[in-house]
Coordinates of C-alpha atoms and ligand atoms in Angstrom, one line a residue:
X179 CA 8.6 64.8 -39.7
X180 CA 11.7 64.9 -37.7
X181 CA 10.0 65.8 -34.3
X182 CA 13.1 67.0 -31.0
X183 CA 10.7 66.3 -28.3
X184 CA 8.8 63.1 -27.8
X185 CA 6.3 65.5 -26.3
X186 CA 5.9 68.2 -29.0
X187 CA 4.9 68.3 -33.0
X188 CA 7.6 70.5 -33.0
X189 CA 9.7 69.4 -36.5
X190 CA 13.6 70.1 -36.4
X191 CA 13.5 70.8 -40.2
X192 CA 10.7 74.0 -39.3
X193 CA 12.0 77.8 -38.1
X194 CA 11.4 77.7 -34.4
X195 CA 9.5 81.0 -34.0
X196 CA 11.0 83.9 -32.1
X197 CA 8.1 86.0 -31.1
X198 CA 4.3 85.8 -30.3
X199 CA 2.1 88.7 -29.8
X200 CA -0.8 87.7 -28.3
X201 CA -4.5 89.2 -27.5
X202 CA -6.9 87.6 -25.3
X203 CA -10.1 88.7 -24.2
X204 CA -11.3 87.0 -21.5
X205 CA -15.1 85.6 -21.6
X206 CA -15.7 84.8 -17.8
X207 CA -19.5 83.5 -18.5
X208 CA -18.4 80.6 -20.9
X209 CA -15.0 80.2 -19.1
X210 CA -13.2 80.8 -22.9
X211 CA -10.6 83.1 -24.3
X212 CA -11.2 84.8 -27.5
X213 CA -7.6 85.1 -29.1
X214 CA -5.3 86.1 -31.6
X215 CA -1.5 84.6 -31.8
X216 CA 0.8 86.4 -33.9
X217 CA 3.8 84.2 -34.4
X218 CA 6.8 85.5 -35.9
X219 CA 9.9 83.1 -37.4
X220 CA 13.5 84.5 -37.8
X221 CA 13.5 84.6 -42.1
X222 CA 10.6 83.8 -44.6
X223 CA 9.8 79.9 -44.9
X224 CA 8.0 77.9 -47.4
X225 CA 6.0 74.6 -47.0
X226 CA 4.5 73.3 -43.6
X227 CA 4.8 74.7 -40.2
X228 CA 4.2 72.2 -37.1
X229 CA 2.7 73.5 -34.0
X230 CA 0.9 72.2 -30.8
X231 CA -2.5 73.1 -30.2
X232 CA -4.7 71.3 -27.3
X233 CA -8.5 72.0 -27.5
X234 CA -8.4 75.1 -29.4
X235 CA -11.0 75.9 -31.8
X236 CA -9.0 77.2 -34.6
X237 CA -11.2 79.7 -36.7
X238 CA -8.9 80.5 -39.3
X239 CA -4.7 81.6 -40.1
X240 CA -4.0 84.1 -42.1
X241 CA -1.3 85.7 -43.7
X242 CA -1.0 88.9 -41.4
X243 CA 0.1 91.3 -44.2
X244 CA -2.6 90.9 -46.7
X245 CA -5.0 89.3 -44.1
X246 CA -5.3 86.2 -47.1
X247 CA -6.1 82.7 -45.6
X248 CA -3.3 80.5 -45.3
X249 CA -4.4 76.8 -45.3
X250 CA -4.1 74.8 -42.3
X251 CA -5.0 71.3 -41.2
X252 CA -5.8 70.7 -37.4
X253 CA -5.3 66.7 -36.5
X254 CA -7.5 64.8 -34.1
X255 CA -6.0 64.8 -30.7
X256 CA -3.4 62.9 -29.3
X257 CA -3.9 61.7 -25.7
X258 CA -0.6 63.2 -24.2
X259 CA 0.8 65.4 -27.2
X260 CA -3.0 67.1 -28.4
X261 CA -3.7 68.2 -31.8
X262 CA -1.0 68.8 -34.6
X263 CA -1.7 72.2 -36.3
X264 CA -0.2 72.2 -39.5
X265 CA 0.0 75.4 -41.6
X266 CA 1.1 75.8 -45.2
X267 CA 3.3 79.0 -45.9
X268 CA 4.4 80.6 -49.2
X269 CA 7.6 82.9 -48.5
X270 CA 5.8 84.2 -45.2
X271 CA 7.9 85.4 -42.2
X272 CA 4.7 85.5 -39.9
X273 CA 1.2 83.7 -39.3
X274 CA -1.6 85.2 -37.6
X275 CA -4.2 82.6 -35.4
X276 CA -7.3 83.4 -34.9
X277 CA -8.9 80.9 -32.4
X278 CA -11.1 80.2 -29.1
X279 CA -9.5 78.0 -26.3
X280 CA -11.9 75.3 -24.6
X281 CA -13.4 75.6 -21.2
X282 CA -11.6 72.5 -20.1
X283 CA -8.0 73.8 -21.7
X284 CA -5.8 72.2 -19.5
X285 CA -3.9 74.8 -18.1
X286 CA -6.5 77.3 -17.0
X287 CA -8.2 76.9 -14.0
X288 CA -11.5 79.1 -14.0
X289 CA -13.1 79.7 -10.6
X290 CA -16.3 81.3 -10.2
X291 CA -16.8 83.7 -7.3
X292 CA -17.9 81.4 -4.7
X293 CA -14.6 79.5 -5.4
X294 CA -12.9 82.7 -4.7
X295 CA -11.9 84.2 -0.7
X296 CA -14.1 87.4 -1.4
X297 CA -16.8 85.4 -3.4
X298 CA -17.7 88.4 -5.5
X299 CA -15.6 88.1 -8.8
X300 CA -14.3 85.3 -10.6
X301 CA -10.5 84.3 -11.2
X302 CA -8.3 82.5 -13.4
X303 CA -4.8 81.4 -14.1
X304 CA -2.6 79.3 -16.1
X305 CA -0.1 76.1 -15.2
X306 CA 1.7 75.6 -18.6
X307 CA 4.5 73.2 -17.3
X308 CA 4.8 70.7 -18.5
X309 CA 3.1 70.5 -21.7
X310 CA 0.0 73.0 -21.4
X311 CA 0.9 76.4 -23.0
X312 CA -0.6 74.7 -26.2
X313 CA -3.6 74.8 -24.2
X314 CA -3.8 78.6 -24.4
X315 CA -2.3 79.4 -27.5
X316 CA -1.1 77.4 -30.7
X317 CA 2.5 77.6 -30.3
X318 CA 6.2 75.1 -30.7
X319 CA 5.4 73.7 -27.2
X320 CA 9.0 72.6 -26.6
X321 CA 11.6 73.7 -23.8
X322 CA 14.1 73.2 -26.6
X323 CA 12.1 76.8 -28.3
X324 CA 12.6 79.6 -26.8
X325 CA 10.4 83.0 -27.7
X326 CA 9.6 86.5 -26.5
X327 CA 6.5 87.5 -26.1
X328 CA 4.0 90.6 -25.9
X329 CA 0.3 90.2 -24.8
X330 CA -2.8 92.1 -24.3
X331 CA -5.5 91.2 -21.9
X332 CA -9.1 92.5 -22.2
X333 CA -10.7 91.8 -18.9
X334 CA -13.6 93.2 -17.0
X335 CA -12.4 96.7 -15.4
X336 CA -12.9 95.3 -11.9
X337 CA -10.0 92.6 -12.6
X338 CA -6.2 92.9 -13.3
X339 CA -4.1 90.7 -14.1
X340 CA -0.4 90.1 -13.6
X341 CA 1.6 88.0 -16.2
X342 CA 5.4 86.3 -16.2
X343 CA 6.3 89.8 -17.6
X344 CA 6.8 93.3 -17.8
X345 CA 3.5 95.3 -17.4
X346 CA 3.2 98.3 -19.4
X347 CA -0.1 99.7 -19.7
X348 CA -3.5 99.7 -18.1
X349 CA -5.9 101.4 -20.5
X350 CA -9.3 101.6 -22.6
X351 CA -9.9 99.2 -25.2
X352 CA -9.6 100.9 -28.8
X353 CA -11.7 100.3 -31.4
X354 CA -10.6 98.1 -34.0
X355 CA -8.5 95.8 -31.6
X356 CA -11.1 93.3 -31.5
X357 CA -12.5 93.1 -34.6
X358 CA -10.8 89.5 -36.0
X359 CA -11.0 88.0 -32.9
X360 CA -14.5 85.9 -32.4
X361 CA -15.6 88.0 -29.7
X362 CA -16.0 90.9 -32.1
X363 CA -15.2 94.6 -31.9
X364 CA -18.7 95.5 -29.7
X365 CA -17.5 93.2 -26.9
X366 CA -14.0 93.9 -26.9
X367 CA -14.6 97.7 -26.4
X368 CA -18.0 96.9 -24.6
X369 CA -18.2 99.1 -21.5
X370 CA -16.7 97.5 -18.2
X371 CA -13.6 96.5 -20.0
X372 CA -10.7 97.5 -20.2
X373 CA -6.9 96.2 -21.7
X374 CA -3.7 95.2 -19.8
X375 CA -0.5 94.7 -21.8
X376 CA 2.7 93.4 -21.2
X377 CA 6.1 92.5 -22.5
X378 CA 8.7 89.8 -22.2
X379 CA 11.6 90.6 -23.8
X380 CA 13.8 87.8 -22.9
X381 CA 13.4 85.0 -24.7
X382 CA 11.6 81.9 -22.8
X383 CA 10.7 78.5 -22.8
X384 CA 6.4 78.2 -23.7
X385 CA 5.9 76.2 -20.4
X386 CA 7.4 79.4 -18.3
X387 CA 4.1 81.9 -20.3
X388 CA 1.7 82.4 -17.6
X389 CA -1.0 85.1 -16.4
X390 CA -3.2 85.4 -13.2
X391 CA -6.4 87.7 -13.7
X392 CA -8.8 88.4 -10.8
X393 CA -9.4 91.2 -7.9
X394 CA -5.7 91.1 -6.9
X395 CA -3.8 93.4 -4.8
X396 CA 0.0 93.3 -3.6
X397 CA 2.1 94.6 -0.4
X398 CA 6.1 95.4 -0.9
X399 CA 8.5 93.5 0.8
X400 CA 11.6 94.4 -1.1
X401 CA 13.3 96.8 -3.9
X402 CA 12.4 94.3 -6.5
X403 CA 9.4 92.1 -5.0
X404 CA 5.8 92.6 -4.3
X405 CA 3.4 89.9 -3.0
X406 CA 0.3 89.7 -5.0
X407 CA -2.9 87.8 -4.0
X408 CA -6.6 88.1 -4.0
X409 CA -7.2 91.7 -2.6
X410 CA -7.4 90.1 1.2
X411 CA -5.3 92.0 3.7
X412 CA -5.1 89.4 6.3
X413 CA -3.4 87.0 3.4
X414 CA -1.5 89.6 2.2
X415 CA 0.0 90.6 5.2
X416 CA 0.6 87.1 6.1
X417 CA 2.5 86.8 2.8
X418 CA 4.3 89.7 3.5
X419 CA 5.9 88.6 6.4
X420 CA 6.2 85.1 5.6
X421 CA 8.6 86.2 2.2
X422 CA 10.3 89.2 4.0
X423 CA 13.4 87.3 3.1
X424 CA 13.1 87.3 -0.3
X425 CA 15.9 90.3 -1.1
X426 CA 18.2 88.3 0.9
X427 CA 17.8 85.1 -1.0
X428 CA 18.1 87.0 -4.2
X429 CA 21.2 88.5 -2.9
X430 CA 22.9 85.1 -1.7
X431 CA 21.4 83.7 -5.2
X432 CA 23.8 86.6 -7.2
X433 CA 26.7 85.9 -5.1
X434 CA 26.5 82.1 -5.8
X435 CA 24.9 82.1 -9.2
X436 CA 25.7 85.3 -10.9
X437 CA 23.4 88.2 -11.9
X438 CA 19.7 88.1 -11.0
X439 CA 18.8 88.6 -15.0
X440 CA 15.0 89.2 -14.9
X441 CA 14.8 92.5 -13.2
X442 CA 11.4 91.9 -11.1
X443 CA 11.0 88.8 -8.5
X444 CA 7.5 89.2 -7.6
X445 CA 5.4 86.7 -6.0
X446 CA 1.9 85.6 -6.5
X447 CA -0.1 83.7 -3.7
X448 CA -2.8 81.9 -5.8
X449 CA -6.4 80.3 -4.4
X450 CA -5.9 76.6 -2.4
X451 CA -6.5 74.6 -5.8
X452 CA -3.1 75.6 -7.2
X453 CA -1.8 72.4 -8.2
X454 CA 2.0 73.0 -6.9
X455 CA 3.6 74.5 -4.2
X456 CA 5.5 77.1 -6.4
X457 CA 6.0 77.7 -10.5
X458 CA 8.9 79.3 -11.6
X459 CA 7.5 81.7 -13.7
X460 CA 9.8 84.2 -14.7
X461 CA 9.2 87.6 -12.9
X462 CA 6.2 86.5 -11.0
X463 CA 6.5 83.3 -9.2
X464 CA 3.2 81.5 -8.5
X465 CA 2.8 79.9 -4.8
X466 CA 0.7 78.0 -2.9
X467 CA -1.0 79.4 -0.1
X468 CA -0.4 76.1 2.1
X469 CA 3.2 77.7 2.3
X470 CA 1.6 80.4 4.6
X471 CA 2.3 79.0 8.1
X472 CA 3.5 81.8 10.0
X473 CA 6.9 80.1 10.4
X474 CA 8.9 81.7 7.3
X475 CA 9.0 77.9 6.1
X476 CA 7.4 79.2 3.2
X477 CA 10.7 80.9 2.6
X478 CA 11.8 77.3 1.3
X479 CA 9.8 77.1 -1.5
X480 CA 10.4 80.4 -2.7
X481 CA 14.4 79.7 -2.5
X482 CA 13.4 76.9 -4.8
X483 CA 11.5 78.9 -7.0
X484 CA 13.8 81.7 -7.2
X485 CA 16.7 79.2 -7.9
X486 CA 15.3 78.3 -10.8
X487 CA 15.9 82.0 -12.4
X488 CA 19.2 80.6 -12.9
X489 CA 18.8 76.9 -13.3
X490 CA 15.6 76.4 -15.4
X491 CA 14.7 79.5 -16.8
X492 CA 18.4 80.5 -17.6
X493 CA 19.6 77.5 -18.7
X494 CA 16.3 75.2 -19.4
X495 CA 16.2 71.1 -20.2
X496 CA 16.0 70.5 -23.8
X497 CA 13.0 68.0 -23.0
X498 CA 11.1 66.8 -20.2
X499 CA 13.6 64.0 -20.6
X500 CA 16.2 65.9 -19.1
X501 CA 13.9 67.7 -16.2
X502 CA 16.6 66.7 -13.5
X503 CA 18.8 69.3 -15.3
X504 CA 16.1 71.8 -14.2
X505 CA 14.9 70.1 -10.7
X506 CA 18.1 68.5 -9.7
X507 CA 20.3 71.5 -10.4
X508 CA 17.5 74.0 -8.4
X509 CA 17.1 71.6 -5.7
X510 CA 20.9 71.8 -4.8
X511 CA 20.4 75.6 -5.7
X512 CA 17.8 76.0 -3.2
X513 CA 19.7 74.2 -0.3
X514 CA 22.7 76.2 -0.9
X515 CA 20.2 79.6 -0.5
X516 CA 18.6 78.3 2.3
X517 CA 22.2 77.2 4.0
X518 CA 23.2 80.7 3.5
X519 CA 20.0 82.4 4.7
X520 CA 18.5 80.0 7.5
X521 CA 21.9 77.9 8.5
X522 CA 22.9 74.4 7.9
X523 CA 20.9 72.9 10.4
X524 CA 17.8 73.5 8.1
X525 CA 19.7 72.6 4.8
X526 CA 20.4 69.3 6.3
X527 CA 16.8 68.5 7.2
X528 CA 15.9 69.9 4.0
X529 CA 18.3 67.0 2.5
X530 CA 17.3 64.4 4.6
X531 CA 13.6 64.8 4.0
X532 CA 14.6 64.6 0.5
X533 CA 16.5 61.6 1.1
X534 CA 13.6 59.9 2.7
X535 CA 11.6 61.2 -0.5
X536 CA 13.6 59.5 -2.9
X537 CA 13.9 56.2 -1.0
X538 CA 10.1 56.4 -1.1
X539 CA 10.2 56.6 -4.7
X540 CA 12.3 53.9 -5.8
X541 CA 9.6 51.7 -4.3
X542 CA 7.0 53.4 -6.3
X543 CA 8.6 52.9 -9.2
X544 CA 9.8 49.4 -8.5
X545 CA 7.6 48.1 -11.7
X546 CA 8.8 50.6 -13.7
X547 CA 12.6 51.6 -13.0
X548 CA 13.2 53.7 -16.0
X549 CA 11.7 56.4 -13.6
X550 CA 14.3 55.8 -11.5
X551 CA 16.8 57.1 -13.6
X552 CA 18.0 60.7 -14.4
X553 CA 17.8 60.6 -17.9
X554 CA 14.3 58.7 -18.6
X555 CA 13.1 57.9 -21.9
X556 CA 9.1 59.6 -22.5
X557 CA 8.3 58.4 -25.7
X558 CA 4.4 57.9 -25.0
X559 CA 4.5 59.3 -21.8
X560 CA 2.8 61.9 -19.9
X561 CA 5.1 63.7 -18.2
X562 CA 2.4 64.8 -15.6
X563 CA 1.9 61.0 -14.5
X564 CA 5.6 60.4 -14.0
X565 CA 6.3 63.7 -12.0
X566 CA 8.3 62.1 -9.1
X567 CA 11.0 63.4 -6.5
X568 CA 13.6 61.3 -8.8
X569 CA 14.8 64.3 -10.7
X570 CA 14.8 66.6 -7.9
X571 CA 16.5 64.5 -5.3
X572 CA 18.6 62.0 -7.3
X573 CA 19.7 64.8 -9.6
X574 CA 20.7 66.8 -6.0
X575 CA 22.7 63.6 -5.0
X576 CA 24.5 63.5 -8.1
X577 CA 25.6 67.5 -8.2
X578 CA 26.2 67.0 -3.9
X579 CA 28.3 63.7 -5.1
X580 CA 30.4 65.7 -7.5
X581 CA 30.4 68.9 -4.6
X582 CA 32.3 66.5 -2.1
X583 CA 34.6 65.0 -4.9
X584 CA 35.8 68.5 -6.3
X585 CA 35.6 70.7 -3.0
X586 CA 33.0 73.4 -2.8
X587 CA 35.2 76.2 -4.0
X588 CA 35.7 74.6 -7.3
X589 CA 32.1 73.4 -7.6
X590 CA 31.2 76.9 -7.5
X591 CA 33.2 78.2 -9.8
X592 CA 32.2 75.6 -12.1
X593 CA 28.7 76.5 -11.5
X594 CA 29.3 79.5 -12.4
X595 CA 30.6 78.9 -15.3
X596 CA 28.0 76.7 -16.2
X597 CA 25.4 79.6 -16.0
X598 CA 27.6 82.0 -17.8
X599 CA 27.6 79.7 -20.8
X600 CA 24.6 78.3 -21.6
X601 CA 22.4 80.9 -20.4
X602 CA 19.1 81.1 -22.1
X603 CA 19.6 78.2 -23.9
X604 CA 18.2 74.9 -23.8
X605 CA 20.4 71.6 -23.3
X606 CA 20.3 68.2 -22.8
X607 CA 22.5 65.3 -20.1
X608 CA 25.0 65.0 -22.7
X609 CA 26.1 68.2 -23.3
X610 CA 26.2 68.9 -19.3
X611 CA 28.2 66.0 -19.5
X612 CA 30.7 67.4 -21.6
X613 CA 31.2 70.4 -20.2
X614 CA 31.0 69.0 -16.4
X615 CA 34.5 66.9 -18.2
X616 CA 36.0 69.7 -19.7
X617 CA 36.0 71.8 -16.7
X618 CA 36.9 69.2 -14.1
X619 CA 39.5 67.3 -15.7
X620 CA 39.0 64.1 -14.5
X621 CA 35.8 63.7 -12.7
X622 CA 34.5 60.6 -15.2
X623 CA 37.6 58.7 -13.2
X624 CA 36.4 59.6 -9.9
X625 CA 32.3 59.4 -10.3
X626 CA 30.7 56.9 -12.6
X627 CA 28.9 59.7 -14.4
X628 CA 26.9 57.2 -17.2
X629 CA 25.8 55.3 -14.2
X630 CA 24.4 58.1 -12.1
X631 CA 22.7 59.6 -15.3
X632 CA 21.5 56.4 -17.2
X633 CA 21.3 53.7 -14.5
X634 CA 18.6 53.0 -12.3
X635 CA 18.4 53.0 -8.5
X636 CA 20.2 55.2 -6.3
X637 CA 24.1 54.6 -6.6
X638 CA 26.0 53.3 -4.1
X639 CA 28.0 56.6 -3.6
X640 CA 25.2 58.5 -2.7
X641 CA 24.5 60.0 0.6
X642 CA 22.1 60.3 3.5
X643 CA 23.0 63.4 5.3
X644 CA 24.6 63.7 8.9
X645 CA 23.7 66.3 11.4
X646 CA 22.8 65.9 15.0
X647 CA 19.0 67.1 14.9
X648 CA 18.6 65.0 11.7
X649 CA 20.1 61.7 13.4
X650 CA 18.4 62.5 16.6
X651 CA 14.9 62.2 14.7
X652 CA 15.7 59.1 12.5
X653 CA 16.6 57.4 15.9
X654 CA 13.7 58.7 17.8
X655 CA 11.4 57.3 14.7
X656 CA 13.0 53.9 15.1
X657 CA 12.1 54.1 18.9
X658 CA 8.6 54.6 18.0
X659 CA 8.5 50.9 16.7
X660 CA 9.6 49.8 20.1
X661 CA 6.4 51.6 21.5
X662 CA 8.3 54.9 22.6
X663 CA 6.5 57.8 22.5
X664 CA 8.7 61.0 21.8
X665 CA 8.4 63.4 25.0
X666 CA 7.2 67.0 25.3
X667 CA 10.5 68.4 26.5
X668 CA 12.2 66.8 23.3
X669 CA 9.8 68.0 20.4
X670 CA 9.6 71.5 22.4
X671 CA 11.4 73.4 19.4
X672 CA 10.2 71.1 16.9
X673 CA 8.8 73.0 14.0
X674 CA 6.8 71.6 10.9
X675 CA 10.2 70.3 9.1
X676 CA 11.3 67.7 12.4
X677 CA 7.5 66.7 12.3
X678 CA 7.5 65.7 8.6
X679 CA 10.7 64.4 8.9
X680 CA 9.8 62.0 12.1
X681 CA 6.3 60.9 10.7
X682 CA 7.9 59.9 7.5
X683 CA 10.0 57.8 9.0
X684 CA 8.2 56.1 11.4
X685 CA 6.9 52.6 10.0
X686 CA 4.1 51.7 7.9
X687 CA 2.6 49.3 9.9
X688 CA 1.9 50.7 13.2
X689 CA -1.2 50.0 15.1
X690 CA -4.5 52.4 15.0
X691 CA -4.1 52.6 19.1
X692 CA -0.7 54.2 18.4
X693 CA -2.0 56.5 15.7
X694 CA -4.8 57.5 18.1
X695 CA -2.1 58.2 21.1
X696 CA 0.4 60.0 19.0
X697 CA -2.6 62.1 17.9
X698 CA -4.1 63.0 21.2
X699 CA -0.6 64.1 22.6
X700 CA 0.2 66.3 20.0
X701 CA -2.9 67.2 17.5
X702 CA -1.0 66.6 14.4
X703 CA -4.2 66.0 12.5
X704 CA -5.2 69.6 12.8
X705 CA -1.7 71.1 12.3
X706 CA -2.0 74.3 10.3
X707 CA 1.2 72.6 8.5
X708 CA 0.2 70.5 5.4
X709 CA 3.3 68.7 5.3
X710 CA 2.6 67.3 8.9
X711 CA -1.0 67.1 8.5
X712 CA -0.9 64.9 5.2
X713 CA 2.5 62.7 6.8
X714 CA 0.2 61.9 9.8
X715 CA -2.9 61.2 7.6
X716 CA -1.0 58.9 5.4
X717 CA 0.0 56.7 8.7
X718 CA -3.7 57.1 9.5
X719 CA -4.8 55.9 6.5
X720 CA -1.9 52.8 6.8
X721 CA -3.3 51.8 9.7
X722 CA -7.0 51.9 8.8
X723 CA -7.5 54.4 11.7
X724 CA -11.1 55.4 10.2
X725 CA -11.2 58.2 13.5
X726 CA -9.4 60.6 11.0
X727 CA -10.8 59.7 7.6
X728 CA -13.4 62.6 8.6
X729 CA -10.2 64.8 8.3
X730 CA -8.8 63.2 5.2
X731 CA -11.9 64.0 3.4
X732 CA -11.8 67.6 4.4
X733 CA -8.1 67.8 3.3
X734 CA -8.9 66.6 0.2
X735 CA -11.5 69.4 -0.1
X736 CA -10.0 71.7 1.3
X737 CA -6.3 72.0 -1.3
X738 CA -5.9 71.1 -4.6
X739 CA -2.2 70.6 -4.5
X740 CA -1.0 67.6 -6.5
X741 CA 1.9 66.9 -3.7
X742 CA -0.9 66.3 -1.1
X743 CA -4.0 64.7 -3.4
X744 CA -1.4 62.2 -5.2
X745 CA -0.1 60.3 -2.1
X746 CA -3.7 60.9 0.0
X747 CA -5.8 59.1 -2.9
X748 CA -2.8 56.6 -3.5
X749 CA -3.1 55.7 -0.2
X750 CA -6.7 55.2 -0.2
X751 CA -7.2 53.1 -3.1
X752 CA -3.7 50.8 -3.3
X753 CA -3.8 47.6 -2.5
X754 CA -6.4 45.1 -0.9
X755 CA -9.0 44.9 1.4
X756 CA -9.8 48.1 1.2
X757 CA -13.4 48.6 -0.1
X758 CA -14.0 51.1 2.5
X759 CA -11.4 53.7 1.4
X760 CA -12.2 52.8 -2.0
X761 CA -15.9 54.0 -1.9
X762 CA -14.6 57.0 0.5
X763 CA -11.6 57.7 -2.5
X764 CA -14.7 58.0 -5.2
X765 CA -17.1 59.7 -3.3
X766 CA -14.6 62.7 -2.4
X767 CA -13.2 63.1 -5.9
X768 CA -16.7 63.2 -7.5
X769 CA -17.4 66.0 -5.0
X770 CA -14.1 67.8 -4.9
X771 CA -13.2 67.3 -8.4
X772 CA -14.4 70.6 -9.9
X773 CA -12.7 72.8 -7.6
X774 CA -9.4 71.0 -8.6
X775 CA -7.2 72.7 -11.5
X776 CA -7.4 70.3 -14.8
X777 CA -3.7 68.7 -13.8
X778 CA -4.8 67.8 -11.0
X779 CA -8.1 66.3 -12.0
X780 CA -6.3 64.4 -14.6
X781 CA -3.7 62.8 -12.2
X782 CA -6.3 61.4 -9.6
X783 CA -8.3 60.0 -12.7
X784 CA -5.6 58.2 -13.4
X785 CA -4.8 57.0 -10.0
X786 CA -8.2 55.9 -9.4
X787 CA -8.7 54.1 -12.9
X788 CA -5.7 52.2 -12.2
X789 CA -7.0 50.8 -9.1
X790 CA -10.8 50.9 -9.0
Ligands
LIG974 N1 8.7 73.8 -11.8 C1 8.4 73.1 -10.5 C2 6.9 72.7 -10.6 C3 5.8 72.1 -11.7 C4 7.0 70.7 -12.3 C5 4.8 72.1 -12.4 C6 6.7 69.8 -13.6 C7 4.8 71.4 -13.6 C8 5.3 70.3 -13.9 C9 8.4 74.0 -9.3 O1 9.6 74.4 -9.3 C10 8.8 72.9 -8.4 O2 9.6 72.0 -8.2 N2 7.5 73.0 -6.9 C11 7.8 72.0 -5.9 C12 8.5 73.1 -5.0 C13 9.3 72.4 -3.8 C14 10.8 71.4 -4.6 C15 9.9 73.2 -3.4 C16 6.3 71.6 -5.5 O3 5.7 72.4 -6.3 O4 6.1 71.2 -4.7
LIG975 ZN1 11.5 73.5 -9.2

């Protein structure tokens, strides 16, 4: 056994599958998928092959040519990696696995009709990053592996499907297609069912596999962009407006990083329980509805997910230990796109908010400094539990440091060459550093590359941004300590980002009365911008301003984005003398749990179990 990734059973001595063909029958009544997965290897193989599986009931494993059963075993689950599925091959170059997913499959959120906007039809969607693809189909679930795929989704006819792939057909089921599946051909071909077909011809790491099935509608927003969401005209209109700059951003991305290789850049706005701000599924970025603020600030999240089209989806981290290569590079690329489309001030505010976030993470990880490094050791660690801003913001700072050293033109040339050299490959930190040294000669004498990638904390040559608006806001936040409330004329043109930066820079220990004063003036607890609202509510919890606890509860029940759940629940339960807050957290979680995606459920559970 020679593992290549601490989060996968994939064995380096086994061939990596190059194609997966899926048949998926969606059974909304049991929240399960009856499925088959046909894995193709690059050459015939004899002996065992290791696959990842989580919560899958494997009915049989067959030689697809002869339909003869192949010997297999499924280990008991490891708490992080899930089950090790071993199939023994005898000169086979493909394997067919027949299986059913678990109702609590960690990638899937099944929404019953009352949980949707229109309340009449169900909805289901995936979130496979970091290591959840294995809960939808058996695979070598490591970003070191890349596969093309095709998929056939059998769904109720009132619903439609989207995927991180090209849509090729919507058609009637064909007799025989479902006969090997656990649902049987009768259910596959039943009245009222339809089949949606997709292909992904470019090799992708399994974490980029994605689908959503529901009552979907769409609007055109650009020559290669549509925005999809549940078919609610108001949501679609708002989304189409918010993302009107998509084509502009793609062009900026192409100018900076080379051709856009994925043909389409469609967007899907998910229900409020979507656990992330955005997810860069190729051809179809998934987005939280909390980015629809009506002021184009959601464009920043779109810029980020778009930037992954180059950094992350073309060049992928080999394992999660090198996650900074995905997110740090993407944060840098996102800010370059924002700067080009929205101007330098916006980009500087963004960097300032990031800088503040990075410093906060140093506090969070002060007893676990490993996770303040760029390259981390994740043996025995669940990537969902150590998800933080460090790979984003320290990674950004590292690349920004290199840009300052060599100048923008040289760094831009380097970045383009880096992408062209490693596209459709998965690489590690060492490969990046070798390429850096070979292409920016002498860089290692100017910047301590080892300190940056392997050291803990924030290196001394990191940089707080300077811009007049950024500096002014920090100054005003410092003055609040002395009792100075911002004047209306000073904040008249503030948007969400300005408020967010201001609130996040206020001291933690302000009096409850000051919190009430601030809110009486600026109604921050009712802000439609969740970044502002949550930043304010965190201050309220910090100073035990109980008047706002009802709003905290409402927020925790309205959205399932981890970025809000994690700090809010943590603020409620961390520290001493918090009995009332702990009771509140426990009760709210018990009541809201079912509305969260399984990944968010898991993370909140970890927080509560640590402190209660
Ligand atoms: N790929 C990430 C989301 C992710 C990371 C999901 C790790 C699962 C595991 C995505 O690109 C991302 O970074 N989203 C951010 C957006 C923000 C930085 C603009 C988010 O969700 O907050
Ligand atoms: Zn990202």
